[in-house]
Short mmCIF file of C-alpha atoms in Angstrom, two decimals:
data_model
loop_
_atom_site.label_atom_id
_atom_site.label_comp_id
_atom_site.label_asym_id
_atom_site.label_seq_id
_atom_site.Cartn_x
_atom_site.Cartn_y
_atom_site.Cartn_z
CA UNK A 1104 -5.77 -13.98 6.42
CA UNK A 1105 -7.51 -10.81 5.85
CA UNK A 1106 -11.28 -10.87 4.62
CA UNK A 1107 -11.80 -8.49 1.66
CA UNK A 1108 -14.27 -5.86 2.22
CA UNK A 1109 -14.63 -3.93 -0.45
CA UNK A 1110 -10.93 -3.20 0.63
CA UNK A 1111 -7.92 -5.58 -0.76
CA UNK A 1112 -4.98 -5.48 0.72
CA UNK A 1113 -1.80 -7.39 0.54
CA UNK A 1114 -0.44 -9.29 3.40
CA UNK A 1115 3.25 -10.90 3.25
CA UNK A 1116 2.43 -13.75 1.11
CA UNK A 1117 1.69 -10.88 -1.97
CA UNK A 1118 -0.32 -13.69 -4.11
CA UNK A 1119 -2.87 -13.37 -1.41
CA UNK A 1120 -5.00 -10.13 -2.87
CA UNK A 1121 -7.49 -8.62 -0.51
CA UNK A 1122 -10.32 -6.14 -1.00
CA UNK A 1123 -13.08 -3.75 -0.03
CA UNK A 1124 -16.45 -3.71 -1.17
CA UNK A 1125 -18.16 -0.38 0.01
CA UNK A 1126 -21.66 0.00 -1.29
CA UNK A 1127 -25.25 -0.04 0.04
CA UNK A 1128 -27.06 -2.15 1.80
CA UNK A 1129 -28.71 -3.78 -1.07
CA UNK A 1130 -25.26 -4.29 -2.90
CA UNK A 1131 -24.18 -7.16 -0.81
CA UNK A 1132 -26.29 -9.81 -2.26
CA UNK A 1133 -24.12 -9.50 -5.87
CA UNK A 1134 -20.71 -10.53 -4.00
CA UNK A 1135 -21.13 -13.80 -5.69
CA UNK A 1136 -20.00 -11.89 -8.75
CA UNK A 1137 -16.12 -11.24 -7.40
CA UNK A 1138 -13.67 -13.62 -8.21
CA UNK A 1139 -12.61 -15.72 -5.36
CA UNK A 1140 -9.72 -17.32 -3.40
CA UNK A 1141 -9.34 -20.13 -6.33
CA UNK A 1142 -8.94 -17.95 -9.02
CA UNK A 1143 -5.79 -18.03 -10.67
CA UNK A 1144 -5.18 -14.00 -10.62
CA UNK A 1145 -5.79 -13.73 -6.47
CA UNK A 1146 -6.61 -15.30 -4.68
CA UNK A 1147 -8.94 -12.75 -3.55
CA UNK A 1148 -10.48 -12.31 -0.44
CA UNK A 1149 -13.67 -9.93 0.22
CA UNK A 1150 -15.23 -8.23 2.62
CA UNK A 1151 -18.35 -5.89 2.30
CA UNK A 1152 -18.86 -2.60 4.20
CA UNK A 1153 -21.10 -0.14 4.13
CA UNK A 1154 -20.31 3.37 2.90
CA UNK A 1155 -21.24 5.04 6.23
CA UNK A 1156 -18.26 2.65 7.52
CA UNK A 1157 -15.61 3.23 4.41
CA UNK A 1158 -13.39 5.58 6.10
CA UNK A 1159 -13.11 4.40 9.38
CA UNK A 1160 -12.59 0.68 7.23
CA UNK A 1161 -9.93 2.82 5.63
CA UNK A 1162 -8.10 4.84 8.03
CA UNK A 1163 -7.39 1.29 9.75
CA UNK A 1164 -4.89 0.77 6.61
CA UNK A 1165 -4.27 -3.03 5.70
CA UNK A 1166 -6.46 -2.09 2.31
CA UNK A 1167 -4.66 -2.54 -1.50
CA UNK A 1168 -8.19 -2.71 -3.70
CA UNK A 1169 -11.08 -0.60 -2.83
CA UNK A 1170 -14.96 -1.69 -5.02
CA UNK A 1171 -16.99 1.46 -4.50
CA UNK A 1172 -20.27 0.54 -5.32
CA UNK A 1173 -22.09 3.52 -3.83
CA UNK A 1174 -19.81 6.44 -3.44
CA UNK A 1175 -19.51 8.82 -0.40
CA UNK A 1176 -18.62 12.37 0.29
CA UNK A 1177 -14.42 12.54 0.00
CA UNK A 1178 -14.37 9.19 -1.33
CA UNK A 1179 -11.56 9.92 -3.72
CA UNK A 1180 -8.81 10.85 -1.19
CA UNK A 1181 -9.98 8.72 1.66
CA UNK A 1182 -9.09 5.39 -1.07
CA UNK A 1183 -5.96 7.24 -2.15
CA UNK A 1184 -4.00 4.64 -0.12
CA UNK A 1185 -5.18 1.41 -1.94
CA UNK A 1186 -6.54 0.88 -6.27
CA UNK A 1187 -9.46 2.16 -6.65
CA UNK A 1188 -12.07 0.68 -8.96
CA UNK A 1189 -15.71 2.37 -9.49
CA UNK A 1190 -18.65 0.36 -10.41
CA UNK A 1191 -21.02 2.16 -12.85
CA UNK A 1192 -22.53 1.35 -15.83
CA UNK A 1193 -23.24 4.78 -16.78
CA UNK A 1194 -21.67 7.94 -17.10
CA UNK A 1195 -20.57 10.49 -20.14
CA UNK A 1196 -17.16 9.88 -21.42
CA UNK A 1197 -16.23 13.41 -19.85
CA UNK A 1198 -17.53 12.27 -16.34
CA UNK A 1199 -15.64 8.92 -16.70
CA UNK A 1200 -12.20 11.03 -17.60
CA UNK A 1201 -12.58 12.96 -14.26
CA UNK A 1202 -12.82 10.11 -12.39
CA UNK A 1203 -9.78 8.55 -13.82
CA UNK A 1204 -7.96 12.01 -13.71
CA UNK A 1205 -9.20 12.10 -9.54
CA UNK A 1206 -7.44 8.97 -8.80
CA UNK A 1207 -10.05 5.79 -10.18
CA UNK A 1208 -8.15 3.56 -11.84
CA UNK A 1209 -10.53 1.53 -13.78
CA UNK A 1210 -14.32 1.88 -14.03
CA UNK A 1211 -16.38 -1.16 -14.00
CA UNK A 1212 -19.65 -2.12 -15.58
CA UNK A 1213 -21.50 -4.19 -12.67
CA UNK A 1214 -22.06 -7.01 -15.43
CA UNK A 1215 -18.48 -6.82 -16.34
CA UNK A 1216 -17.34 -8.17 -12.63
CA UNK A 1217 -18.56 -11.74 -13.59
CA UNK A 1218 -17.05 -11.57 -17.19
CA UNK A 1219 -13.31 -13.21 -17.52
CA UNK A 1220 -11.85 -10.17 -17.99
CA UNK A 1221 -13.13 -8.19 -14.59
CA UNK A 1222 -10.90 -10.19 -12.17
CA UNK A 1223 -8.25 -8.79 -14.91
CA UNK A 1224 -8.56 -5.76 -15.03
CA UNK A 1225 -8.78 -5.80 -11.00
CA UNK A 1226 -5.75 -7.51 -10.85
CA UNK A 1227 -4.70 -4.63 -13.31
CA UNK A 1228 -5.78 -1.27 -11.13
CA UNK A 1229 -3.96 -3.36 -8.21
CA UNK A 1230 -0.60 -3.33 -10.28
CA UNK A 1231 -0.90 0.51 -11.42
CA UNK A 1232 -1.43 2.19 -7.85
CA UNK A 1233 1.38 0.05 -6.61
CA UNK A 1234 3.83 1.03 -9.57
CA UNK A 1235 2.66 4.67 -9.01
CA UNK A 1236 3.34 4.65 -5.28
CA UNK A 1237 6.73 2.63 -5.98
CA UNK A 1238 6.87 5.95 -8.11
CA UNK A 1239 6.34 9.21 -6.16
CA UNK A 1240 8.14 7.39 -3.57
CA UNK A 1241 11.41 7.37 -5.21
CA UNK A 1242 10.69 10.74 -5.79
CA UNK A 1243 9.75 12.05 -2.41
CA UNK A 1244 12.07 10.49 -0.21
CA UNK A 1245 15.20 12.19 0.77
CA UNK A 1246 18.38 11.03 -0.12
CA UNK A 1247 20.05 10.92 2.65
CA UNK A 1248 17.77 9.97 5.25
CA UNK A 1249 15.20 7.90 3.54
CA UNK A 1250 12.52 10.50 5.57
CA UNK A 1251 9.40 11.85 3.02
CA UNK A 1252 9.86 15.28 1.42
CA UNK A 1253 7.87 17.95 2.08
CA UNK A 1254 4.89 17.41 -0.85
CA UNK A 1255 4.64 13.64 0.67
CA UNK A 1256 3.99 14.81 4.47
CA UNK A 1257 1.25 17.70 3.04
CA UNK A 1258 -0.39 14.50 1.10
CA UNK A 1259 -0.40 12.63 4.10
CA UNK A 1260 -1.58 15.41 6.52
CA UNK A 1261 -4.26 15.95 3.61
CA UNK A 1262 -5.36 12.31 3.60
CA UNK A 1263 -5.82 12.40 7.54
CA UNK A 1264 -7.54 15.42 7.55
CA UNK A 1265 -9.89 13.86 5.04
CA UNK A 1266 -10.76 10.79 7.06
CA UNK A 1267 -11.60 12.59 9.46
CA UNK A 1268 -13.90 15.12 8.49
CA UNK A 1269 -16.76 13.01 9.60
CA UNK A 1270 -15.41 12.66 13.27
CA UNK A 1271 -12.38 15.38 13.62
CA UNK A 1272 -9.57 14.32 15.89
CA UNK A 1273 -6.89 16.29 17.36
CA UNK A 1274 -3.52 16.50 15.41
CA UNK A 1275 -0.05 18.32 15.68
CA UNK A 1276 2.59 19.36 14.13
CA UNK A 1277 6.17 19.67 15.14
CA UNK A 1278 8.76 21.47 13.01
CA UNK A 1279 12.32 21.08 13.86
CA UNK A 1280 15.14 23.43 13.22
CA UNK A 1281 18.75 22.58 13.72
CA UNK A 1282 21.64 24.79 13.65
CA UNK A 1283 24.91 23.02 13.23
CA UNK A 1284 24.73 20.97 10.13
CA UNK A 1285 26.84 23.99 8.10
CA UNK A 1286 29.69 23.73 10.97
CA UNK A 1287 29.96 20.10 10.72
CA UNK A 1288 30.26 20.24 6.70
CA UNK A 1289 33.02 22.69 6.61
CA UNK A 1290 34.76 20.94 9.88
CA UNK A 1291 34.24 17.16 8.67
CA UNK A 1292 32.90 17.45 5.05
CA UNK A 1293 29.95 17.25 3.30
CA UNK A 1294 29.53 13.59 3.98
CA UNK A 1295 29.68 13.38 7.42
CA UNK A 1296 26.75 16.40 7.47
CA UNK A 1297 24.91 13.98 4.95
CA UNK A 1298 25.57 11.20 8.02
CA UNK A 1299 24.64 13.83 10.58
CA UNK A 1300 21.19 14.25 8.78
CA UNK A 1301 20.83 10.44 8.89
CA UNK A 1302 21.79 9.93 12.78
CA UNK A 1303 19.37 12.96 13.42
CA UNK A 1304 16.44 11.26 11.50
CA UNK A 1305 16.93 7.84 13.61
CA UNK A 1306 17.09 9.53 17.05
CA UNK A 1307 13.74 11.37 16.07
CA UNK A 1308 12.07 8.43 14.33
CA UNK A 1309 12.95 6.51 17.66
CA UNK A 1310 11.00 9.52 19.78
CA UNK A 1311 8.19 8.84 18.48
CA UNK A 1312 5.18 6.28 17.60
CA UNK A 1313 4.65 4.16 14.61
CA UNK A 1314 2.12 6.09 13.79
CA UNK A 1315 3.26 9.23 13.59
CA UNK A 1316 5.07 10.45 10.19
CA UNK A 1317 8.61 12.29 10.46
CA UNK A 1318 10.01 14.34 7.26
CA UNK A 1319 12.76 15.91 5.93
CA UNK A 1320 12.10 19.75 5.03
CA UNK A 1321 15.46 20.57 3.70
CA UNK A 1322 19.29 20.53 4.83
CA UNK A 1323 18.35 21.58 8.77
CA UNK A 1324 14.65 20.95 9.06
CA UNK A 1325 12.66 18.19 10.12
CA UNK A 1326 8.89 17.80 10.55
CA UNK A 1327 6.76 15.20 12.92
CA UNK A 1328 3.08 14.63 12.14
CA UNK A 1329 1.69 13.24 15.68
CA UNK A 1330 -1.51 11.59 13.91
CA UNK A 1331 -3.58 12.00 17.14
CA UNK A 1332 -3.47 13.28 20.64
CA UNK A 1333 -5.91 13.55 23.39
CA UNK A 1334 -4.69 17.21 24.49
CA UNK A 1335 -2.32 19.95 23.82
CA UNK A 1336 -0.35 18.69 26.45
CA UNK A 1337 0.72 15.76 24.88
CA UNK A 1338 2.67 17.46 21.63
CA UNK A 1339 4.14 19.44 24.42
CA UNK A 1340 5.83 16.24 25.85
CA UNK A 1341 6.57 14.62 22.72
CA UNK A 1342 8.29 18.07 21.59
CA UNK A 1343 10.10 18.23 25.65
CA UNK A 1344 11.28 14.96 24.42
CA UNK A 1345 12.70 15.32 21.12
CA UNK A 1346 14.40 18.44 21.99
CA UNK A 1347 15.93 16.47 24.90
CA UNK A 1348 16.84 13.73 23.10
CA UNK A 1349 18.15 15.94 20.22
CA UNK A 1350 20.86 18.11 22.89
CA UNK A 1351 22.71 14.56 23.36
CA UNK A 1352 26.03 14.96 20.67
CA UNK A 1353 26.01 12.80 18.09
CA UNK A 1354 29.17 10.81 17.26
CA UNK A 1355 30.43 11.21 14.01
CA UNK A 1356 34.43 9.76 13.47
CA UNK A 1357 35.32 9.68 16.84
CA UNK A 1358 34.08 12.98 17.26
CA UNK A 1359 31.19 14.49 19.27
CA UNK A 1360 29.32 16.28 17.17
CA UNK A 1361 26.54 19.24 18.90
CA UNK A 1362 23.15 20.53 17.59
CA UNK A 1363 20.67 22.95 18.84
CA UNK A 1364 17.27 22.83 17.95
CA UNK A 1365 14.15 25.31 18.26
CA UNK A 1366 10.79 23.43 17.41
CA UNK A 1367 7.47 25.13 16.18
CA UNK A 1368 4.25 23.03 17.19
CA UNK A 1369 1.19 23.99 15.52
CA UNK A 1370 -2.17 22.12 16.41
CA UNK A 1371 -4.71 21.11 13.65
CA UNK A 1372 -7.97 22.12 15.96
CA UNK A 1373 -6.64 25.21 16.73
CA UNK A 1374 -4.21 26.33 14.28
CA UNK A 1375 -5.72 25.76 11.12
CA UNK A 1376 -7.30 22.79 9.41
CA UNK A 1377 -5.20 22.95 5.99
CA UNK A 1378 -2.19 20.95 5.59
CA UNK A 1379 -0.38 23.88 4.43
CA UNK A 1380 -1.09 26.01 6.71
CA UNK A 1381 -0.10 23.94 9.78
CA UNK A 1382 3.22 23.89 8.10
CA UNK A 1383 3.53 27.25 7.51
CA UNK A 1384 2.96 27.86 11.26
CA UNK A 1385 5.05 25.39 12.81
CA UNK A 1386 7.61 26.64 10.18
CA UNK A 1387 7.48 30.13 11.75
CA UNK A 1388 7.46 29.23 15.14
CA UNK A 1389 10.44 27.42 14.70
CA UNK A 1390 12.21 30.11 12.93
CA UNK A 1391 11.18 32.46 15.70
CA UNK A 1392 12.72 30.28 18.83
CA UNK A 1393 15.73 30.42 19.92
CA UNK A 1394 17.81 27.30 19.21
CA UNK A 1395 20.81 27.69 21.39
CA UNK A 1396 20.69 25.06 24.12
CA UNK A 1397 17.66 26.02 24.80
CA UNK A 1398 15.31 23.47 26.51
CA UNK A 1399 11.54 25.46 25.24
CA UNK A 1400 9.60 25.45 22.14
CA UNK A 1401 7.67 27.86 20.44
CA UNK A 1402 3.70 26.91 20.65
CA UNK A 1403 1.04 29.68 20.03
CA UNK A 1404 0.88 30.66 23.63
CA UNK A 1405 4.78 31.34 23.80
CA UNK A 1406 4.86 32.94 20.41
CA UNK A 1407 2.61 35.03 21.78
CA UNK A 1408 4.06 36.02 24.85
CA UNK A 1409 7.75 36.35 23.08
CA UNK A 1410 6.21 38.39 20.22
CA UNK A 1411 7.66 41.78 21.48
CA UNK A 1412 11.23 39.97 21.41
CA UNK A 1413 11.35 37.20 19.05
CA UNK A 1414 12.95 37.44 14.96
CA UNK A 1415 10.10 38.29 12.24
CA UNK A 1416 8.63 35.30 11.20
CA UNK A 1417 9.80 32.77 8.68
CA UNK A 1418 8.01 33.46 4.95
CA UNK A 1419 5.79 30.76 3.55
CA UNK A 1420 8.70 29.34 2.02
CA UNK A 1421 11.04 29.38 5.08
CA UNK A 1422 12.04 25.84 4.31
CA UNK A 1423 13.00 26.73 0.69
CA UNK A 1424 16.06 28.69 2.55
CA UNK A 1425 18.99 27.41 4.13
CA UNK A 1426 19.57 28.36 7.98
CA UNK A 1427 22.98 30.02 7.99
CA UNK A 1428 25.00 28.11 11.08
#
């Protein structure tokens, strides 16, 4: 079982409800107040934690309900991952609007926690953020391959970014560019290139961690968000790898089916610390290599050196284009 914090998250057995208390030091002494493992809307289970702790609590994940007693800098999009309730007995109707509009959803009178109706309406603000994520995740996943669309992987990036503003960590970004999706459609149809897409997504998703995030960004393009890496040197394996792995054919029918790929790798230390704009870069760099059979990628140092040679780079809304095969 997990101990509720401030944080609640769900486990398998989803009657078990557990949570995140972040407040002050001074706050812990009214955790009598929650409701507990015997009450008939939980059980919940509680755990307090400081608000100099909350986003390290939260970037560990395994969070559904976050109690801020005493909010912190960012606090908004670091609990964007699990319900968010605020405890305040004050506030102007206009100030309790923008809360709800930046992602609270319910605001709770510290008195009201020990009424019969708080463990409601905590059970409530659990049920919401999980119908709204059931939500924008039928909407942002791609059809074919199941991947995240591009607005989910710029939410993502933008909720990493903001956990770690605090302590910031090394991230990259890979963008991948295939050319032979067009070929296969008009040789084998437009279902086999929706197949294709879905082979392509595996053999990438199986390149990489757990941890890492791989998208969709259109008909040809794929991205990889490598959440952390010591140095440079290690998005330059992982992107070594992938393009390796991504030269093997790919059965489709009987047939063997070909791709080349060019990948862009932008870096979040020294690229750019906007979501966006990592994407924009990796975008161009991967419009800019060359992506027949060939075994590089373009990083900043080899965009740099090929700059004399290489294709103008790929507008902001490369992706918004199809490659023509």
């Amino acid at each position: 079982m997990h101990r509720f914090n401030g944080i609640l998250s769900m486990d398998d057995d989803e009657s078990t409800l557990h949570g995140l208390w972040v407040a002050s030091t001074t706050a812990a002494q009214h955790t009598h107040q929650l409701p507990g493992t015997d009450h008939p809307l939980g059980p919940f289970e509680w755990t307090c934690c400081l608000t100099e702790n909350a986003m390290a609590r939260l970037s560990a994940g395994g969070v559904d309900l976050v109690l801020v007693g005493t909010p912190w800098a960012g606090w908004t999009e670091g609990a964007d991952g699990a319900a968010t309730v605020l405890l305040r007995d004050d506030g102007t109707p206009a100030e309790r609007i923008a809360w709800l509009r930046a992602g609270v959803q319910d605001v709770l009178a510290p008195m009201e926690l020990a009424s019969t109706g708080g463990a409601w309406r905590l059970r409530s603000a659990v049920e919401r953020h999980r119908l709204r994520q059931s939500t924008r995740q039928a909407f942002a996943t791609d059809v074919h391959t199941g991947l995240p669309h591009e607005g989910q992987l710029l939410e993502h990036m933008s909720h990493l970014l903001a956990l770690r503003e605090r302590e910031p960590a090394p991230m990259a970004l890979l963008v991948l560019r295939l050319e032979g999706f067009a070929t296969t459609s008009a040789r084998l149809g437009p279902e086999a290139a929706g197949a294709l897409r879905r082979k392509v997504a595996v053999r990438v998703r199986a390149g990489v961690r757990s941890s890492d995030v791989v998208a969709s960004l259109g008909n040809d393009s794929f991205a990889v968000l490598l959440s952390s890496i010591e140095a440079p040197a290690d998005a330059t394996r992982v992107a070594s790898k992938l393009q390796s792995a991504l030269l093997q054919p790919f059965k489709l029918a009987g047939v063997d089916v070909a791709l080349a790929a060019a990948i862009g790798l932008a870096e979040s230390l020294a690229d750019g610390s906007q979501p966006l704009t990592l994407l924009r870069r990796a975008a161009g760099r991967a419009a800019a290599a060359q992506a027949v059979g060939r075994s590089g990628f373009a990083n900043r140092a080899e965009r740099e050196q090929a700059s004399a040679t290489a294709p103008a780079p790929a507008s902001d809304n490369a992706f918004n284009a199809a490659n023509d095969d």
